[in-house]
Tab-separated table of C-alpha atoms in Angstrom:
chain	number	residue	atom	x	y	z
N	1	MET	CA	14.291	193.098	76.578
N	2	THR	CA	17.085	194.309	74.704
N	3	ALA	CA	16.457	193.315	70.810
N	4	GLN	CA	12.333	194.039	72.124
N	5	VAL	CA	13.715	197.495	72.709
N	6	GLU	CA	15.891	197.324	69.186
N	7	THR	CA	13.344	195.309	66.923
N	8	THR	CA	10.165	198.502	68.534
N	9	LEU	CA	12.158	201.794	68.054
N	10	ARG	CA	12.733	200.880	64.340
N	11	GLY	CA	9.139	199.611	63.216
N	12	PRO	CA	6.062	200.975	62.717
N	13	ASN	CA	5.654	201.316	66.215
N	14	SER	CA	8.754	203.979	66.736
N	15	TYR	CA	6.865	207.219	66.234
N	16	ALA	CA	4.103	206.015	68.858
N	17	LEU	CA	6.930	205.136	71.964
N	18	ALA	CA	9.090	208.347	71.492
N	19	ARG	CA	6.567	210.308	72.347
N	20	ARG	CA	5.158	208.807	74.989
N	21	VAL	CA	8.463	209.034	75.439
N	22	ILE	CA	8.582	212.995	75.156
N	23	GLU	CA	5.734	212.326	77.129
N	24	ALA	CA	6.411	210.727	80.277
N	25	MET	CA	9.808	212.750	80.983
N	26	GLU	CA	7.963	215.923	80.709
N	27	ALA	CA	5.484	214.377	83.378
N	28	ALA	CA	8.397	213.620	85.968
N	29	GLU	CA	10.626	216.931	84.921
N	30	VAL	CA	12.976	214.732	83.934
N	31	TRP	CA	14.626	216.332	80.807
N	32	PRO	CA	15.648	215.276	77.823
N	33	THR	CA	18.759	214.897	77.169
N	34	PRO	CA	19.732	211.700	75.319
N	35	VAL	CA	21.180	209.964	78.385
N	36	ASN	CA	18.094	210.767	79.967
N	37	PHE	CA	15.985	209.370	76.658
N	38	GLU	CA	17.376	206.459	76.163
N	39	LEU	CA	16.784	205.321	80.054
N	40	TRP	CA	12.686	206.121	79.878
N	41	VAL	CA	12.444	203.868	76.564
N	42	TYR	CA	13.546	201.246	78.283
N	43	TYR	CA	11.783	201.862	81.033
N	44	LEU	CA	8.493	201.926	79.243
N	45	SER	CA	9.229	199.302	77.223
N	46	GLU	CA	9.847	197.033	80.327
N	47	PRO	CA	9.090	198.929	82.982
N	48	GLU	CA	9.406	195.948	86.197
N	49	GLY	CA	12.003	195.467	84.939
N	50	GLU	CA	15.268	195.577	86.444
N	51	LEU	CA	15.555	199.169	85.431
N	52	GLY	CA	11.595	199.760	85.147
N	53	ARG	CA	11.822	199.791	89.230
N	54	GLU	CA	14.319	201.364	89.765
N	55	ILE	CA	13.480	204.109	88.053
N	56	THR	CA	9.788	203.653	89.116
N	57	ARG	CA	11.412	203.783	92.621
N	58	LEU	CA	12.946	207.033	91.859
N	59	LEU	CA	10.437	209.026	91.041
N	60	ALA	CA	8.977	207.775	94.016
N	61	THR	CA	10.803	210.252	96.619
N	62	ARG	CA	10.502	213.301	94.301
N	63	GLU	CA	14.361	213.857	93.577
N	64	PRO	CA	15.655	215.394	91.277
N	65	PHE	CA	16.399	213.216	87.899
N	66	SER	CA	20.097	215.079	88.025
N	67	GLU	CA	23.157	213.650	84.828
N	68	ALA	CA	24.948	211.676	88.524
N	69	THR	CA	21.816	209.972	89.261
N	70	ALA	CA	21.335	209.389	85.429
N	71	GLU	CA	24.483	207.828	84.075
N	72	MET	CA	24.765	205.453	86.873
N	73	LEU	CA	22.199	204.170	85.780
N	74	ALA	CA	23.338	204.151	82.684
N	75	ALA	CA	26.417	202.732	83.539
N	76	GLU	CA	24.543	199.826	85.559
N	77	TYR	CA	21.193	198.577	82.834
N	78	LEU	CA	21.686	200.484	79.526
N	79	PRO	CA	24.027	197.362	77.804
N	80	ARG	CA	26.288	200.253	76.172
N	81	GLY	CA	26.599	201.346	80.066
N	82	ARG	CA	27.044	198.026	81.316
N	83	LEU	CA	30.263	196.813	78.171
N	84	SER	CA	32.387	199.943	79.257
N	85	GLU	CA	32.569	199.112	81.883
N	86	GLU	CA	32.910	196.377	81.482
N	87	ILE	CA	36.099	197.289	79.193
N	88	ARG	CA	37.277	199.446	82.720
N	89	ASP	CA	37.214	196.705	84.416
N	90	ALA	CA	39.729	194.892	82.446
N	91	GLY	CA	41.584	198.107	82.411
N	92	ARG	CA	41.563	198.157	85.801
N	93	VAL	CA	42.580	194.454	86.262
N	94	LEU	CA	44.955	194.491	83.240
N	95	ASP	CA	47.194	197.961	85.451
N	96	ARG	CA	46.812	195.798	88.126
N	97	GLU	CA	48.655	192.824	85.770
N	98	LEU	CA	51.387	194.481	84.979
N	99	THR	CA	52.237	196.895	88.070
N	100	SER	CA	52.427	193.157	89.693
N	101	VAL	CA	54.942	192.862	87.104
N	102	ALA	CA	56.351	196.084	87.312
N	103	GLU	CA	57.325	195.403	90.642
N	104	ALA	CA	58.159	191.310	90.589
N	105	ILE	CA	61.521	193.171	88.020
N	106	SER	CA	63.088	195.629	89.993
N	107	ASP	CA	62.913	194.051	92.949
N	108	ALA	CA	64.465	190.979	90.829
N	109	HIS	CA	67.046	193.690	89.621
N	110	SER	CA	67.442	194.391	92.937
N	111	SER	CA	68.526	190.707	93.914
N	112	ASN	CA	71.192	190.373	91.581
N	113	VAL	CA	72.556	194.026	91.789
N	114	ALA	CA	73.115	193.096	96.261
N	115	PHE	CA	73.613	190.028	93.961
N	116	SER	CA	76.181	191.235	91.753
N	117	ALA	CA	77.704	193.279	94.601
N	118	THR	CA	78.080	189.873	97.174
N	119	LEU	CA	79.834	188.493	94.618
N	120	ALA	CA	82.672	191.227	93.334
N	121	GLU	CA	83.817	191.583	97.424
N	122	ALA	CA	84.393	188.152	97.601
N	123	SER	CA	86.396	187.618	94.625
N	124	ALA	CA	88.091	191.306	96.508
N	125	ASN	CA	87.710	188.818	100.050
N	126	ILE	CA	89.186	185.338	98.378
N	127	GLU	CA	92.497	186.882	96.919
N	128	SER	CA	93.245	188.422	101.018
N	129	ALA	CA	92.238	185.301	102.410
N	130	ASP	CA	94.828	183.273	103.759
N	131	ASP	CA	93.695	181.168	106.181
N	132	PRO	CA	90.917	177.645	104.902
N	133	GLU	CA	88.335	179.736	108.106
N	134	GLN	CA	87.890	183.086	106.034
N	135	LEU	CA	87.215	181.267	103.559
N	136	LYS	CA	84.714	178.518	104.600
N	137	VAL	CA	82.844	182.282	105.860
N	138	LEU	CA	83.090	183.209	102.809
N	139	VAL	CA	82.006	180.060	100.918
N	140	THR	CA	79.010	180.121	103.314
N	141	GLY	CA	78.276	183.284	102.148
N	142	LEU	CA	78.168	182.993	99.221
N	143	THR	CA	76.400	179.500	99.325
N	144	ALA	CA	73.192	181.339	101.637
N	145	ALA	CA	73.286	184.792	98.705
N	146	THR	CA	73.845	182.098	95.812
N	147	HIS	CA	70.121	180.609	97.555
N	148	GLN	CA	68.152	183.687	98.019
N	149	VAL	CA	68.683	184.463	94.565
N	150	GLN	CA	67.297	181.312	93.551
N	151	ALA	CA	63.884	181.593	95.482
N	152	GLU	CA	63.516	185.401	94.506
N	153	ASN	CA	64.359	184.466	90.828
N	154	ALA	CA	61.621	181.312	91.248
N	155	SER	CA	59.292	183.543	92.905
N	156	LEU	CA	59.538	185.948	90.157
N	157	GLU	CA	58.718	183.064	87.800
N	158	GLN	CA	55.840	181.782	89.617
N	159	ARG	CA	54.178	186.286	90.150
N	160	LEU	CA	54.980	186.054	85.679
N	161	ASP	CA	53.227	182.804	85.300
N	162	THR	CA	49.485	183.980	87.221
N	163	SER	CA	50.351	186.815	85.794
N	164	THR	CA	50.710	185.802	81.935
N	165	ARG	CA	47.865	183.674	83.076
N	166	GLU	CA	45.368	185.863	83.783
N	167	VAL	CA	46.205	188.174	80.763
N	168	ALA	CA	45.511	185.633	79.100
N	169	ARG	CA	41.928	184.678	80.451
N	170	LEU	CA	41.166	188.254	80.188
N	171	ARG	CA	42.211	188.961	76.743
N	172	GLU	CA	39.916	185.942	75.587
N	173	HIS	CA	37.342	187.888	78.097
N	174	LEU	CA	37.674	191.556	75.837
N	175	GLU	CA	37.258	189.920	73.258
N	176	GLN	CA	34.527	187.562	73.801
N	177	VAL	CA	32.925	191.859	74.964
N	178	ARG	CA	34.321	192.754	70.807
N	179	ARG	CA	32.289	190.075	69.442
N	180	ASP	CA	29.628	190.447	72.191
N	181	ALA	CA	29.044	194.605	70.874
N	182	MET	CA	29.441	193.589	67.068
N	183	THR	CA	26.875	191.314	66.982
N	184	ASP	CA	23.088	191.654	66.776
N	185	ALA	CA	21.772	189.838	70.760
N	186	LEU	CA	17.899	188.543	68.822
N	187	THR	CA	19.486	187.050	65.518
N	188	ASN	CA	23.328	186.418	66.510
N	189	LEU	CA	24.193	187.271	63.136
N	190	ALA	CA	26.090	190.488	63.197
N	191	ASN	CA	25.373	193.834	63.986
N	192	ARG	CA	24.413	197.142	62.152
N	193	LYS	CA	28.402	198.559	63.608
N	194	ALA	CA	30.811	195.741	62.991
N	195	PHE	CA	28.051	195.354	58.947
N	196	ASP	CA	29.248	198.953	58.512
N	197	ILE	CA	33.345	198.183	59.732
N	198	GLN	CA	33.193	195.045	57.543
N	199	LEU	CA	31.525	196.984	54.251
N	200	ASP	CA	34.409	199.701	54.172
N	201	ALA	CA	37.565	197.012	54.845
N	202	ALA	CA	35.645	195.033	51.461
N	203	THR	CA	35.441	198.256	49.410
N	204	ALA	CA	38.552	199.339	49.861
N	205	THR	CA	40.021	195.895	49.240
N	206	ALA	CA	37.939	195.179	46.137
N	207	GLN	CA	39.138	199.134	44.916
N	208	SER	CA	43.417	198.420	45.413
N	209	ALA	CA	43.104	195.131	44.298
N	210	GLY	CA	41.152	195.294	41.395
N	211	THR	CA	39.471	191.930	42.911
N	212	PRO	CA	34.505	191.836	42.681
N	213	LEU	CA	32.847	192.757	45.542
N	214	ALA	CA	28.552	192.346	45.794
N	215	LEU	CA	26.419	193.906	48.525
N	216	ALA	CA	22.823	192.400	49.232
N	217	VAL	CA	20.235	194.171	51.345
N	218	LEU	CA	17.586	192.290	52.344
N	219	ASP	CA	14.459	192.926	53.911
N	220	ILE	CA	10.759	191.369	54.832
N	221	ASP	CA	7.470	191.207	53.067
N	222	HIS	CA	4.520	192.226	54.792
N	223	PHE	CA	6.727	192.610	58.644
N	224	LYS	CA	4.652	195.203	59.637
N	225	ARG	CA	1.803	192.076	59.401
N	226	PHE	CA	3.530	189.856	61.912
N	227	ASN	CA	4.000	192.356	64.369
N	228	ASP	CA	0.408	194.391	64.144
N	229	THR	CA	-1.543	190.829	64.067
N	230	TRP	CA	0.856	188.157	66.311
N	231	GLY	CA	3.022	190.626	68.905
N	232	HIS	CA	6.656	191.274	68.651
N	233	GLN	CA	7.924	188.169	69.780
N	234	THR	CA	6.306	186.574	67.019
N	235	GLY	CA	8.046	188.678	64.903
N	236	ASP	CA	11.448	188.189	66.409
N	237	GLN	CA	10.308	184.712	65.694
N	238	VAL	CA	10.277	185.310	62.188
N	239	LEU	CA	13.404	187.430	62.285
N	240	ARG	CA	15.416	185.057	63.903
N	241	TYR	CA	14.293	182.187	61.107
N	242	VAL	CA	14.658	184.274	58.131
N	243	ALA	CA	18.653	185.078	60.227
N	244	SER	CA	19.521	181.394	60.085
N	245	VAL	CA	19.422	181.108	56.714
N	246	LEU	CA	21.241	184.016	55.433
N	247	ALA	CA	23.916	182.436	58.640
N	248	ARG	CA	23.435	178.827	57.039
N	249	VAL	CA	23.537	180.950	53.442
N	250	SER	CA	27.171	182.793	54.163
N	251	PRO	CA	28.959	181.849	54.964
N	252	ALA	CA	33.102	182.945	55.515
N	253	PRO	CA	33.927	184.694	53.494
N	254	ARG	CA	31.062	186.225	52.733
N	255	PHE	CA	29.558	188.698	55.352
N	256	ALA	CA	26.163	188.221	56.707
N	257	ALA	CA	24.674	191.173	59.046
N	258	ARG	CA	21.076	191.894	60.289
N	259	TYR	CA	20.623	195.450	59.244
N	260	GLY	CA	18.074	197.009	61.239
N	261	GLY	CA	14.709	196.532	62.144
N	262	GLU	CA	13.757	193.779	59.449
N	263	GLU	CA	16.359	193.897	56.521
N	264	PHE	CA	19.275	192.162	56.441
N	265	ALA	CA	22.447	192.607	54.444
N	266	VAL	CA	24.881	190.590	53.478
N	267	ILE	CA	28.286	190.803	51.436
N	268	PHE	CA	29.762	188.807	48.322
N	269	PRO	CA	33.284	189.928	48.382
N	270	ALA	CA	35.432	188.017	45.168
N	271	GLU	CA	32.328	186.370	43.825
N	272	THR	CA	31.127	185.779	40.017
N	273	THR	CA	27.578	188.149	38.986
N	274	ALA	CA	26.378	184.208	39.400
N	275	SER	CA	27.477	183.145	42.018
N	276	VAL	CA	26.061	185.910	43.687
N	277	LEU	CA	22.756	185.840	41.511
N	278	ALA	CA	22.849	181.738	42.454
N	279	ALA	CA	22.911	181.875	46.623
N	280	LEU	CA	21.169	185.218	47.139
N	281	GLU	CA	17.549	182.663	44.746
N	282	CYS	CA	19.193	180.315	47.358
N	283	ILE	CA	17.997	182.276	50.758
N	284	ARG	CA	14.796	183.441	49.059
N	285	LYS	CA	12.540	179.845	47.978
N	286	GLU	CA	14.171	178.847	51.119
N	287	ILE	CA	13.361	181.195	52.808
N	288	ARG	CA	9.058	181.042	51.115
N	289	SER	CA	9.352	177.178	50.773
N	290	ARG	CA	8.733	176.940	55.221
N	291	ALA	CA	5.458	178.092	56.204
N	292	LEU	CA	6.262	178.512	60.031
N	293	ARG	CA	4.009	178.860	62.789
N	294	ARG	CA	3.694	180.916	66.162
N	295	ARG	CA	4.909	178.181	68.822
N	296	SER	CA	2.907	179.444	71.825
N	297	THR	CA	0.414	178.799	70.217
N	298	ASN	CA	0.323	176.702	66.886
N	299	ASP	CA	-1.156	178.801	65.261
N	300	ASP	CA	0.333	179.172	60.957
N	301	LEU	CA	1.325	181.866	60.106
N	302	GLY	CA	2.207	181.621	56.887
N	303	ALA	CA	4.627	181.975	54.462
N	304	VAL	CA	7.546	184.612	54.890
N	305	THR	CA	8.909	186.099	51.060
N	306	ILE	CA	12.168	188.856	51.179
N	307	SER	CA	12.137	190.882	48.407
N	308	ILE	CA	15.576	192.119	47.495
N	309	GLY	CA	19.063	194.474	45.700
N	310	PHE	CA	21.947	193.719	44.680
N	311	ALA	CA	24.806	196.359	43.914
N	312	GLU	CA	28.228	195.372	42.130
N	313	HIS	CA	31.349	197.730	43.528
N	314	LEU	CA	31.978	199.373	40.792
N	315	PRO	CA	35.615	200.747	39.743
N	316	GLY	CA	36.266	204.272	41.896
N	317	GLU	CA	33.505	203.653	43.899
N	318	THR	CA	32.730	204.244	47.848
N	319	ALA	CA	31.538	202.085	50.541
N	320	ILE	CA	28.299	204.946	51.008
N	321	SER	CA	28.560	204.690	47.234
N	322	LEU	CA	27.725	201.060	46.683
N	323	LEU	CA	25.037	200.729	49.785
N	324	GLU	CA	22.793	203.858	47.417
N	325	ARG	CA	22.868	201.605	45.085
N	326	ALA	CA	21.439	198.472	47.018
N	327	ASP	CA	18.981	200.205	48.870
N	328	ALA	CA	17.735	201.593	45.194
N	329	ALA	CA	17.934	197.999	43.884
N	330	LEU	CA	15.367	197.416	46.704
N	331	TYR	CA	13.357	199.742	46.855
N	332	GLU	CA	12.582	198.833	42.680
N	333	SER	CA	11.997	194.942	43.941
N	334	LYS	CA	9.514	195.883	46.544
N	335	HIS	CA	7.611	198.207	44.436
N	336	GLY	CA	8.054	195.480	41.508
N	337	GLY	CA	5.284	193.258	43.244
N	338	ARG	CA	8.165	191.968	46.399
N	339	ASP	CA	9.654	188.677	47.249
N	340	MET	CA	11.849	189.492	44.084
N	341	THR	CA	15.837	189.416	43.086
N	342	THR	CA	16.605	192.870	41.575
N	343	ARG	CA	20.073	194.008	40.181
N	344	ALA	CA	22.147	197.967	40.814
N	345	ARG	CA	22.005	199.378	38.038
N	346	SER	CA	24.893	201.521	37.336
N	347	GLN	CA	25.761	205.493	38.020
N	348	GLU	CA	25.762	206.347	33.823
N	349	GLN	CA	22.332	203.908	34.226
N	350	VAL	CA	21.144	205.656	37.270
N	351	ALA	CA	21.975	209.445	35.258
N	352	ALA	CA	20.822	208.383	32.017
């Protein structure tokens, strides 16, 4: 459901959905705050889903739809809300484990202080002891104190071992949460947020090291036709197909991402122009070489083609400028007949 909504919001039906959302919110006397708007987008996109049924139930009570209610629903049902809640849960677990470790260390410190005092007292008493029975009592006391310290140290080791394993599990879970936050749910490619971070880092590296960097922006031709003719599920099938080709042809250090809607991007660090062009042509030709069929009916969908624009990083150029030039090259491919690759002009060529 999340991927379908994301696709709709970046497609031709997005404005119609937005108008429906505003009308529905006004009819329900719900203020169009950002959180409420996002809730209603998901509500109208899938009214029979968990969130849809819960909002329907709340509206039936005719109680005011408060900000507290909206925040509760967002935390429970919206993707970013669930992600935030997972991070908060992880923070609570980490706080609990750190508290446990601190208490264990404090107990061990107190025990060692007491043991040191016992040793000092025993040392003084041994020097003044003049009969075997007195020495026996002192040795027995030292033995008992030693056993107690050993037991407490063993308990400390066990608690530290448990906490270490719990923190390791927590670290692995948070890493998975981080990956999920950076991954497009529909295509399993990196999402726009991950792309923005990677492009900034790649641009900084190219600038500081003086190494080549190229950025390609790819767009599925006539994607609206797939959605209008066959529906969003078939459109999703096309998106996943294109993403699978990009993922296979763009192994690390290349970086492929779903840029938004039917648009993708690939970052090529430290590659020659010839290498980038060869990879892009491989992607373009492989995508068009396969005639897709609709899974549910086996209808022939025809060939999928893509238009590509790419730009090479110029000295002193920012990530935003590089992306703008790649977008401009994509625009030229679209208006030049589609199913083609266009290399961006330099800033001097654009100015001329």
